Amino acid sequence: MLKIAIQKSGRLYDQSIRLLNECGLIIDNAKGQLKVSVQNFDAEILFLRNSDIPKYTESGVADLAIVGENVIQEMNVEVKKLIQLGFSKCRLSIATPKQSNYNSILSLQQKKIATSYPNTLQRYLQSQNIDASIHQISGSVEIAPNIGLADAICDLVSSGNTLFKNNLVEQEVILHSQAALYANENTSKTKKDLIEQLLFRIESVQRAKAFDYILFNIPNKNIKLASSILPGLKSPTIIPLLTPDWSSVHSVIEKKQYWQIINKLKSIGAEGILVSPVQKMVL
Ligand code: PRT
């Protein structure tokens, strides 16, 4: 049985559950539980604190874990990253008060920096040959300069609102992070089959998110032109319409090219263009 650790509550919880559900895993009554068996996959879900997940995965209590890359880097644990999951994106940044005279990283020489990420910050400062003192605090890092505790902070940023509200300016991004799936080094081998099955599902779900399904009608004389506009998987599916000399074309399009493709199709006479999401894409 695969033991999959996810955050028990907090920023990663909803999207971790959603991803597992999209992979077809049925997880009942997850809220408030410590451990839940998956009905239709040989796995159980362990609900843990975010900060405990790296150690439990390294020691083998969990075989797999969904956790931010920032936490794994900070704790410096020996686990194997299997795939990035594309959610909970953030960056670990150094910020200083608006009124400070920050010019470059050299401005941090001999300064005091408050953070919950002392190890990652220490490594970064060393790589930049900066000698600063690190003041470790576990929460509300952003208020440290205002109460005279530090000259700068190093904290996670996503929208930047927290920095803005506290009169802080982001100066250096030291790490980009997102949620990722990690595996225990040993069980990634002993439970390889189950892990590969889950990875295969995650990849199908992720691939599908980048594409839409498209169908439209077009005069037969322009089918070739339409096919050259649509990358598709192999080639578009063409179904004749009852209206003479017209066909319906079915394919997939990459979401990021959506409007360019629609405009081109319209310019060659495509009509009744319908686009809908794809749930899974198995190649
Ligand atoms: O209690 P537990 O140990 O389970 O959780 P936690 O307190 O460590 O976790 P939680 O739920 O706060 O965050 C879990 C993970 O979400 C982090 O480890 C990151 O991988 C990811 N993540 C993504 C973030 C943010 N974005 C984020 N913005 N974690 C925290 N923040 C905080 C940041 O510390 C700052 O206080 O949000 C504030 C800044 O946000 P903006 O939008 O104002 O810039």
mmCIF file of C-alpha atoms and ligand atoms in Angstrom:
data_model
loop_
_atom_site.group_PDB
_atom_site.id
_atom_site.type_symbol
_atom_site.label_atom_id
_atom_site.label_comp_id
_atom_site.label_asym_id
_atom_site.label_seq_id
_atom_site.Cartn_x
_atom_site.Cartn_y
_atom_site.Cartn_z
ATOM 1 C CA MET A 1 0.000 0.000 0.000
ATOM 2 C CA LEU A 2 1.238 3.484 -0.899
ATOM 3 C CA LYS A 3 1.269 6.008 1.937
ATOM 4 C CA ILE A 4 0.780 9.492 0.539
ATOM 5 C CA ALA A 5 1.348 12.473 2.842
ATOM 6 C CA ILE A 6 -0.445 15.739 2.224
ATOM 7 C CA GLN A 7 -0.891 18.890 4.313
ATOM 8 C CA LYS A 8 -3.725 18.403 6.811
ATOM 9 C CA SER A 9 -4.949 22.004 6.473
ATOM 10 C CA GLY A 10 -3.543 25.129 4.916
ATOM 11 C CA ARG A 11 -2.624 26.407 1.490
ATOM 12 C CA LEU A 12 -1.757 23.046 -0.058
ATOM 13 C CA TYR A 13 -4.718 21.051 1.233
ATOM 14 C CA ASP A 14 -7.470 21.836 -1.293
ATOM 15 C CA GLN A 15 -5.330 21.492 -4.384
ATOM 16 C CA SER A 16 -3.665 18.312 -3.138
ATOM 17 C CA ILE A 17 -7.080 16.703 -2.597
ATOM 18 C CA ARG A 18 -8.314 18.015 -5.956
ATOM 19 C CA LEU A 19 -5.303 16.571 -7.774
ATOM 20 C CA LEU A 20 -5.744 13.148 -6.165
ATOM 21 C CA ASN A 21 -9.467 13.231 -7.018
ATOM 22 C CA GLU A 22 -8.695 14.194 -10.617
ATOM 23 C CA CYS A 23 -6.386 11.170 -10.705
ATOM 24 C CA GLY A 24 -9.441 9.073 -9.872
ATOM 25 C CA LEU A 25 -8.630 8.423 -6.204
ATOM 26 C CA ILE A 26 -11.780 8.414 -4.093
ATOM 27 C CA ILE A 27 -10.992 9.853 -0.648
ATOM 28 C CA ASP A 28 -13.946 9.945 1.780
ATOM 29 C CA ASN A 29 -14.381 12.331 4.719
ATOM 30 C CA ALA A 30 -10.880 13.706 4.455
ATOM 31 C CA LYS A 31 -11.413 16.846 6.582
ATOM 32 C CA GLY A 32 -10.190 16.470 10.145
ATOM 33 C CA GLN A 33 -8.811 12.940 9.698
ATOM 34 C CA LEU A 34 -5.233 11.829 10.319
ATOM 35 C CA LYS A 35 -5.322 8.899 7.927
ATOM 36 C CA VAL A 36 -7.821 7.811 5.283
ATOM 37 C CA SER A 37 -7.792 4.779 2.990
ATOM 38 C CA VAL A 38 -8.377 5.357 -0.682
ATOM 39 C CA GLN A 39 -11.390 3.316 -1.793
ATOM 40 C CA ASN A 40 -10.242 2.438 -5.285
ATOM 41 C CA PHE A 41 -6.422 2.577 -5.248
ATOM 42 C CA ASP A 42 -3.964 0.698 -3.076
ATOM 43 C CA ALA A 43 -3.091 3.760 -1.004
ATOM 44 C CA GLU A 44 -3.799 5.644 2.166
ATOM 45 C CA ILE A 45 -3.561 9.390 2.678
ATOM 46 C CA LEU A 46 -1.729 10.734 5.729
ATOM 47 C CA PHE A 47 -2.723 14.245 6.785
ATOM 48 C CA LEU A 48 0.294 15.969 8.306
ATOM 49 C CA ARG A 49 1.632 19.412 9.074
ATOM 50 C CA ASN A 50 3.453 20.884 6.150
ATOM 51 C CA SER A 51 6.655 21.273 8.135
ATOM 52 C CA ASP A 52 6.563 17.607 9.278
ATOM 53 C CA ILE A 53 6.092 16.148 5.802
ATOM 54 C CA PRO A 54 9.763 16.255 4.647
ATOM 55 C CA LYS A 55 11.116 14.299 7.639
ATOM 56 C CA TYR A 56 8.296 11.731 7.537
ATOM 57 C CA THR A 57 8.958 11.165 3.848
ATOM 58 C CA GLU A 58 12.699 10.868 4.343
ATOM 59 C CA SER A 59 12.219 8.322 7.150
ATOM 60 C CA GLY A 60 9.684 6.244 5.195
ATOM 61 C CA VAL A 61 6.589 6.939 7.325
ATOM 62 C CA ALA A 62 5.227 8.273 4.024
ATOM 63 C CA ASP A 63 6.183 6.867 0.632
ATOM 64 C CA LEU A 64 5.032 9.906 -1.306
ATOM 65 C CA ALA A 65 4.366 13.500 -0.341
ATOM 66 C CA ILE A 66 2.853 16.601 -1.827
ATOM 67 C CA VAL A 67 4.755 19.559 -0.439
ATOM 68 C CA GLY A 68 6.317 22.851 -1.503
ATOM 69 C CA GLU A 69 9.819 22.766 -2.942
ATOM 70 C CA ASN A 70 10.692 25.577 -0.503
ATOM 71 C CA VAL A 71 10.161 23.315 2.512
ATOM 72 C CA ILE A 72 12.236 20.473 1.075
ATOM 73 C CA GLN A 73 15.097 22.853 0.257
ATOM 74 C CA GLU A 74 14.985 24.395 3.706
ATOM 75 C CA MET A 75 15.009 21.063 5.539
ATOM 76 C CA ASN A 76 17.651 19.632 3.272
ATOM 77 C CA VAL A 77 16.176 16.106 3.385
ATOM 78 C CA GLU A 78 17.102 13.175 1.148
ATOM 79 C CA VAL A 79 13.940 12.609 -0.868
ATOM 80 C CA LYS A 80 13.373 12.222 -4.582
ATOM 81 C CA LYS A 81 11.417 14.832 -6.551
ATOM 82 C CA LEU A 82 9.135 13.026 -9.027
ATOM 83 C CA ILE A 83 7.155 15.839 -10.646
ATOM 84 C CA GLN A 84 6.287 19.499 -10.168
ATOM 85 C CA LEU A 85 2.556 19.988 -9.678
ATOM 86 C CA GLY A 86 2.043 23.547 -10.899
ATOM 87 C CA PHE A 87 0.163 24.924 -7.867
ATOM 88 C CA SER A 88 1.107 26.928 -4.733
ATOM 89 C CA LYS A 89 3.621 28.881 -6.745
ATOM 90 C CA CYS A 90 5.619 31.381 -4.728
ATOM 91 C CA ARG A 91 9.101 32.768 -4.330
ATOM 92 C CA LEU A 92 11.379 33.176 -1.351
ATOM 93 C CA SER A 93 12.577 36.763 -1.397
ATOM 94 C CA ILE A 94 14.591 39.245 0.576
ATOM 95 C CA ALA A 95 12.729 42.489 1.203
ATOM 96 C CA THR A 96 13.720 45.729 2.889
ATOM 97 C CA PRO A 97 11.737 48.718 4.204
ATOM 98 C CA LYS A 98 10.812 51.274 1.533
ATOM 99 C CA GLN A 99 12.867 53.965 3.166
ATOM 100 C CA SER A 100 16.058 51.870 3.338
ATOM 101 C CA ASN A 101 18.876 52.740 0.933
ATOM 102 C CA TYR A 102 19.111 49.361 -0.738
ATOM 103 C CA ASN A 103 21.353 49.335 -3.817
ATOM 104 C CA SER A 104 22.433 45.745 -4.212
ATOM 105 C CA ILE A 105 22.913 42.601 -2.176
ATOM 106 C CA LEU A 106 26.021 44.332 -0.729
ATOM 107 C CA SER A 107 23.650 46.595 1.212
ATOM 108 C CA LEU A 108 22.911 43.568 3.432
ATOM 109 C CA GLN A 109 26.514 43.342 4.653
ATOM 110 C CA GLN A 110 26.520 43.203 8.504
ATOM 111 C CA LYS A 111 22.720 43.636 8.592
ATOM 112 C CA LYS A 112 20.104 41.627 10.505
ATOM 113 C CA ILE A 113 17.625 39.579 8.438
ATOM 114 C CA ALA A 114 14.520 37.956 9.936
ATOM 115 C CA THR A 115 13.273 34.735 8.373
ATOM 116 C CA SER A 116 11.643 31.342 8.846
ATOM 117 C CA TYR A 117 14.022 29.994 6.192
ATOM 118 C CA PRO A 118 17.446 30.287 7.888
ATOM 119 C CA ASN A 119 19.141 27.457 5.985
ATOM 120 C CA THR A 120 18.086 28.551 2.509
ATOM 121 C CA LEU A 121 18.952 32.156 3.345
ATOM 122 C CA GLN A 122 22.325 31.174 4.814
ATOM 123 C CA ARG A 123 23.233 29.245 1.664
ATOM 124 C CA TYR A 124 22.228 32.178 -0.511
ATOM 125 C CA LEU A 125 24.168 34.744 1.542
ATOM 126 C CA GLN A 126 27.232 32.514 1.470
ATOM 127 C CA SER A 127 26.990 32.152 -2.307
ATOM 128 C CA GLN A 128 26.956 35.970 -2.521
ATOM 129 C CA ASN A 129 29.765 36.430 0.040
ATOM 130 C CA ILE A 130 27.500 38.412 2.339
ATOM 131 C CA ASP A 131 28.103 38.377 6.057
ATOM 132 C CA ALA A 132 24.736 39.151 7.683
ATOM 133 C CA SER A 133 23.142 37.902 10.862
ATOM 134 C CA ILE A 134 20.085 35.717 10.513
ATOM 135 C CA HIS A 135 17.308 36.081 13.053
ATOM 136 C CA GLN A 136 15.032 33.023 12.920
ATOM 137 C CA ILE A 137 11.347 33.608 13.656
ATOM 138 C CA SER A 138 8.482 31.252 12.983
ATOM 139 C CA GLY A 139 5.711 33.574 11.803
ATOM 140 C CA SER A 140 4.689 37.147 10.936
ATOM 141 C CA VAL A 141 8.165 37.745 9.544
ATOM 142 C CA GLU A 142 6.959 40.840 7.694
ATOM 143 C CA ILE A 143 6.538 42.885 10.871
ATOM 144 C CA ALA A 144 10.170 42.373 11.999
ATOM 145 C CA PRO A 145 11.602 45.607 10.483
ATOM 146 C CA ASN A 146 8.672 47.701 11.799
ATOM 147 C CA ILE A 147 9.293 46.615 15.389
ATOM 148 C CA GLY A 148 13.054 47.069 15.134
ATOM 149 C CA LEU A 149 13.853 43.361 15.128
ATOM 150 C CA ALA A 150 15.646 43.309 11.774
ATOM 151 C CA ASP A 151 16.837 45.463 8.863
ATOM 152 C CA ALA A 152 15.395 43.127 6.248
ATOM 153 C CA ILE A 153 13.267 40.016 5.942
ATOM 154 C CA CYS A 154 13.404 36.859 3.858
ATOM 155 C CA ASP A 155 9.962 35.337 3.341
ATOM 156 C CA LEU A 156 7.627 33.693 0.859
ATOM 157 C CA VAL A 157 5.867 36.026 -1.555
ATOM 158 C CA SER A 158 3.040 35.224 -3.934
ATOM 159 C CA SER A 159 0.895 38.276 -4.744
ATOM 160 C CA GLY A 160 3.230 40.742 -3.000
ATOM 161 C CA ASN A 161 0.326 42.226 -0.971
ATOM 162 C CA THR A 162 1.837 41.394 2.412
ATOM 163 C CA LEU A 163 5.074 43.171 1.523
ATOM 164 C CA PHE A 164 3.157 46.161 0.171
ATOM 165 C CA LYS A 165 0.956 46.456 3.273
ATOM 166 C CA ASN A 166 4.046 46.411 5.491
ATOM 167 C CA ASN A 167 5.970 49.022 3.487
ATOM 168 C CA LEU A 168 8.498 46.489 2.290
ATOM 169 C CA VAL A 169 10.119 46.246 -1.136
ATOM 170 C CA GLU A 170 11.129 42.933 -2.693
ATOM 171 C CA GLN A 171 14.854 43.158 -3.500
ATOM 172 C CA GLU A 172 16.201 39.671 -4.226
ATOM 173 C CA VAL A 173 14.388 36.484 -5.237
ATOM 174 C CA ILE A 174 16.424 33.645 -3.824
ATOM 175 C CA LEU A 175 14.186 30.707 -4.716
ATOM 176 C CA HIS A 176 11.189 29.928 -6.931
ATOM 177 C CA SER A 177 8.906 27.252 -5.539
ATOM 178 C CA GLN A 178 5.746 25.285 -6.280
ATOM 179 C CA ALA A 179 4.129 22.137 -4.928
ATOM 180 C CA ALA A 180 5.795 18.945 -6.070
ATOM 181 C CA LEU A 181 5.418 15.206 -5.575
ATOM 182 C CA TYR A 182 8.334 13.693 -3.638
ATOM 183 C CA ALA A 183 9.146 10.068 -2.888
ATOM 184 C CA ASN A 184 11.073 8.280 -0.180
ATOM 185 C CA GLU A 185 14.385 7.128 -1.713
ATOM 186 C CA ASN A 186 13.814 3.401 -0.878
ATOM 187 C CA THR A 187 10.111 2.979 -1.477
ATOM 188 C CA SER A 188 10.447 4.767 -4.808
ATOM 189 C CA LYS A 189 12.045 1.438 -5.797
ATOM 190 C CA THR A 190 10.053 -1.121 -3.751
ATOM 191 C CA LYS A 191 6.652 0.402 -4.606
ATOM 192 C CA LYS A 192 7.702 1.391 -8.115
ATOM 193 C CA ASP A 193 4.617 -0.035 -9.875
ATOM 194 C CA LEU A 194 2.080 1.811 -7.732
ATOM 195 C CA ILE A 195 4.089 5.020 -7.923
ATOM 196 C CA GLU A 196 4.325 4.742 -11.703
ATOM 197 C CA GLN A 197 0.559 4.220 -11.944
ATOM 198 C CA LEU A 198 -0.066 7.377 -9.938
ATOM 199 C CA LEU A 199 2.539 9.370 -11.874
ATOM 200 C CA PHE A 200 0.979 8.268 -15.154
ATOM 201 C CA ARG A 201 -2.386 9.598 -13.950
ATOM 202 C CA ILE A 202 -0.901 12.886 -12.751
ATOM 203 C CA GLU A 203 0.823 13.402 -16.105
ATOM 204 C CA SER A 204 -2.449 12.717 -17.970
ATOM 205 C CA VAL A 205 -4.285 15.243 -15.790
ATOM 206 C CA GLN A 206 -1.544 17.859 -16.191
ATOM 207 C CA ARG A 207 -1.304 17.394 -19.959
ATOM 208 C CA ALA A 208 -5.066 17.757 -20.293
ATOM 209 C CA LYS A 209 -4.951 21.089 -18.443
ATOM 210 C CA ALA A 210 -2.781 22.572 -21.183
ATOM 211 C CA PHE A 211 -5.257 21.634 -23.942
ATOM 212 C CA ASP A 212 -8.861 22.264 -25.007
ATOM 213 C CA TYR A 213 -11.028 20.117 -27.245
ATOM 214 C CA ILE A 214 -12.210 21.986 -30.335
ATOM 215 C CA LEU A 215 -14.819 21.198 -32.972
ATOM 216 C CA PHE A 216 -16.093 23.314 -35.837
ATOM 217 C CA ASN A 217 -17.674 23.103 -39.273
ATOM 218 C CA ILE A 218 -15.786 24.011 -42.430
ATOM 219 C CA PRO A 219 -16.239 23.762 -46.213
ATOM 220 C CA ASN A 220 -14.460 20.620 -47.479
ATOM 221 C CA LYS A 221 -12.189 22.653 -49.754
ATOM 222 C CA ASN A 222 -10.543 24.209 -46.672
ATOM 223 C CA ILE A 223 -10.041 21.046 -44.585
ATOM 224 C CA LYS A 224 -6.356 20.747 -45.515
ATOM 225 C CA LEU A 225 -5.754 24.368 -44.581
ATOM 226 C CA ALA A 226 -7.564 23.859 -41.270
ATOM 227 C CA SER A 227 -5.469 20.749 -40.510
ATOM 228 C CA SER A 228 -2.277 22.726 -41.035
ATOM 229 C CA ILE A 229 -3.478 25.296 -38.464
ATOM 230 C CA LEU A 230 -4.371 22.635 -35.877
ATOM 231 C CA PRO A 231 -1.476 20.689 -34.454
ATOM 232 C CA GLY A 232 -3.806 17.977 -33.014
ATOM 233 C CA LEU A 233 -2.469 14.729 -31.562
ATOM 234 C CA LYS A 234 -1.972 12.746 -34.772
ATOM 235 C CA SER A 235 -4.292 14.542 -37.157
ATOM 236 C CA PRO A 236 -7.777 16.051 -36.775
ATOM 237 C CA THR A 237 -10.871 13.822 -36.980
ATOM 238 C CA ILE A 238 -13.030 14.744 -39.992
ATOM 239 C CA ILE A 239 -16.742 13.839 -39.993
ATOM 240 C CA PRO A 240 -18.922 14.664 -43.035
ATOM 241 C CA LEU A 241 -21.990 16.853 -42.394
ATOM 242 C CA LEU A 242 -25.410 16.290 -43.958
ATOM 243 C CA THR A 243 -24.954 19.681 -45.632
ATOM 244 C CA PRO A 244 -23.147 18.882 -48.892
ATOM 245 C CA ASP A 245 -19.446 19.829 -49.171
ATOM 246 C CA TRP A 246 -19.132 20.598 -45.432
ATOM 247 C CA SER A 247 -17.420 18.648 -42.634
ATOM 248 C CA SER A 248 -17.044 18.803 -38.906
ATOM 249 C CA VAL A 249 -13.430 18.889 -37.685
ATOM 250 C CA HIS A 250 -12.463 17.678 -34.173
ATOM 251 C CA SER A 251 -9.078 18.210 -32.577
ATOM 252 C CA VAL A 252 -7.249 19.569 -29.522
ATOM 253 C CA ILE A 253 -5.585 22.959 -29.212
ATOM 254 C CA GLU A 254 -3.054 24.252 -26.752
ATOM 255 C CA LYS A 255 -4.739 26.776 -24.462
ATOM 256 C CA LYS A 256 -1.929 29.280 -24.857
ATOM 257 C CA GLN A 257 -2.473 29.385 -28.663
ATOM 258 C CA TYR A 258 -6.245 29.494 -28.364
ATOM 259 C CA TRP A 259 -7.077 32.950 -29.801
ATOM 260 C CA GLN A 260 -4.491 32.853 -32.603
ATOM 261 C CA ILE A 261 -5.913 29.514 -33.769
ATOM 262 C CA ILE A 262 -9.549 30.620 -33.527
ATOM 263 C CA ASN A 263 -8.789 33.772 -35.565
ATOM 264 C CA LYS A 264 -7.023 31.767 -38.266
ATOM 265 C CA LEU A 265 -9.875 29.227 -38.431
ATOM 266 C CA LYS A 266 -12.461 31.988 -38.776
ATOM 267 C CA SER A 267 -10.449 33.581 -41.572
ATOM 268 C CA ILE A 268 -10.682 30.340 -43.611
ATOM 269 C CA GLY A 269 -14.432 29.976 -43.139
ATOM 270 C CA ALA A 270 -14.784 27.884 -39.962
ATOM 271 C CA GLU A 271 -18.243 28.159 -38.366
ATOM 272 C CA GLY A 272 -19.917 26.939 -35.171
ATOM 273 C CA ILE A 273 -16.634 26.690 -33.294
ATOM 274 C CA LEU A 274 -17.102 24.879 -29.967
ATOM 275 C CA VAL A 275 -14.342 24.562 -27.380
ATOM 276 C CA SER A 276 -14.521 22.493 -24.202
ATOM 277 C CA PRO A 277 -12.064 21.420 -21.507
ATOM 278 C CA VAL A 278 -10.249 18.091 -21.631
ATOM 279 C CA GLN A 279 -10.246 16.104 -18.373
ATOM 280 C CA LYS A 280 -7.507 13.552 -19.063
ATOM 281 C CA MET A 281 -5.135 13.120 -21.964
ATOM 282 C CA VAL A 282 -3.412 9.758 -22.405
ATOM 283 C CA LEU A 283 -0.923 9.648 -25.255
HETATM 284 O O1 PRT B 1 0.825 24.514 9.704
HETATM 285 P P1 PRT B 1 1.615 23.846 8.609
HETATM 286 O O2 PRT B 1 3.022 23.449 9.003
HETATM 287 O O3 PRT B 1 0.847 22.698 7.980
HETATM 288 O O4 PRT B 1 1.675 24.901 7.446
HETATM 289 P P2 PRT B 1 2.482 26.198 7.073
HETATM 290 O O5 PRT B 1 2.142 27.285 8.002
HETATM 291 O O6 PRT B 1 3.929 25.847 6.837
HETATM 292 O O7 PRT B 1 1.865 26.358 5.675
HETATM 293 P P3 PRT B 1 0.958 27.293 4.798
HETATM 294 O O8 PRT B 1 -0.357 26.619 4.614
HETATM 295 O O9 PRT B 1 0.968 28.727 5.231
HETATM 296 O O10 PRT B 1 1.814 27.203 3.433
HETATM 297 C C1 PRT B 1 2.058 25.955 2.842
HETATM 298 C C2 PRT B 1 2.887 26.151 1.600
HETATM 299 O O11 PRT B 1 2.197 26.986 0.669
HETATM 300 C C3 PRT B 1 4.239 26.860 1.756
HETATM 301 O O12 PRT B 1 5.238 26.016 2.302
HETATM 302 C C4 PRT B 1 4.529 27.228 0.309
HETATM 303 O O13 PRT B 1 5.048 26.115 -0.369
HETATM 304 C C5 PRT B 1 3.132 27.541 -0.245
HETATM 305 N N1 PRT B 1 2.878 28.982 -0.392
HETATM 306 C C6 PRT B 1 2.550 29.565 -1.570
HETATM 307 C C7 PRT B 1 2.896 29.950 0.558
HETATM 308 C C8 PRT B 1 2.567 31.142 -0.086
HETATM 309 N N2 PRT B 1 2.364 30.876 -1.396
HETATM 310 C C9 PRT B 1 2.506 32.367 0.684
HETATM 311 N N3 PRT B 1 2.233 33.414 0.098
HETATM 312 N N4 PRT B 1 3.120 29.911 1.889
HETATM 313 C C10 PRT B 1 3.021 31.052 2.607
HETATM 314 N N5 PRT B 1 2.742 32.268 2.048
HETATM 315 C C11 PRT B 1 2.647 33.434 2.995
HETATM 316 C C12 PRT B 1 3.980 34.157 3.204
HETATM 317 O O14 PRT B 1 4.722 33.520 4.232
HETATM 318 C C13 PRT B 1 3.532 35.569 3.581
HETATM 319 O O15 PRT B 1 3.152 35.616 4.943
HETATM 320 O O16 PRT B 1 1.763 34.427 2.480
HETATM 321 C C14 PRT B 1 2.270 35.737 2.745
HETATM 322 C C15 PRT B 1 2.641 36.413 1.456
HETATM 323 O O17 PRT B 1 1.627 36.269 0.495
HETATM 324 P P4 PRT B 1 1.299 37.454 -0.530
HETATM 325 O O18 PRT B 1 0.271 36.875 -1.453
HETATM 326 O O19 PRT B 1 0.779 38.600 0.269
HETATM 327 O O20 PRT B 1 2.583 37.785 -1.243
#
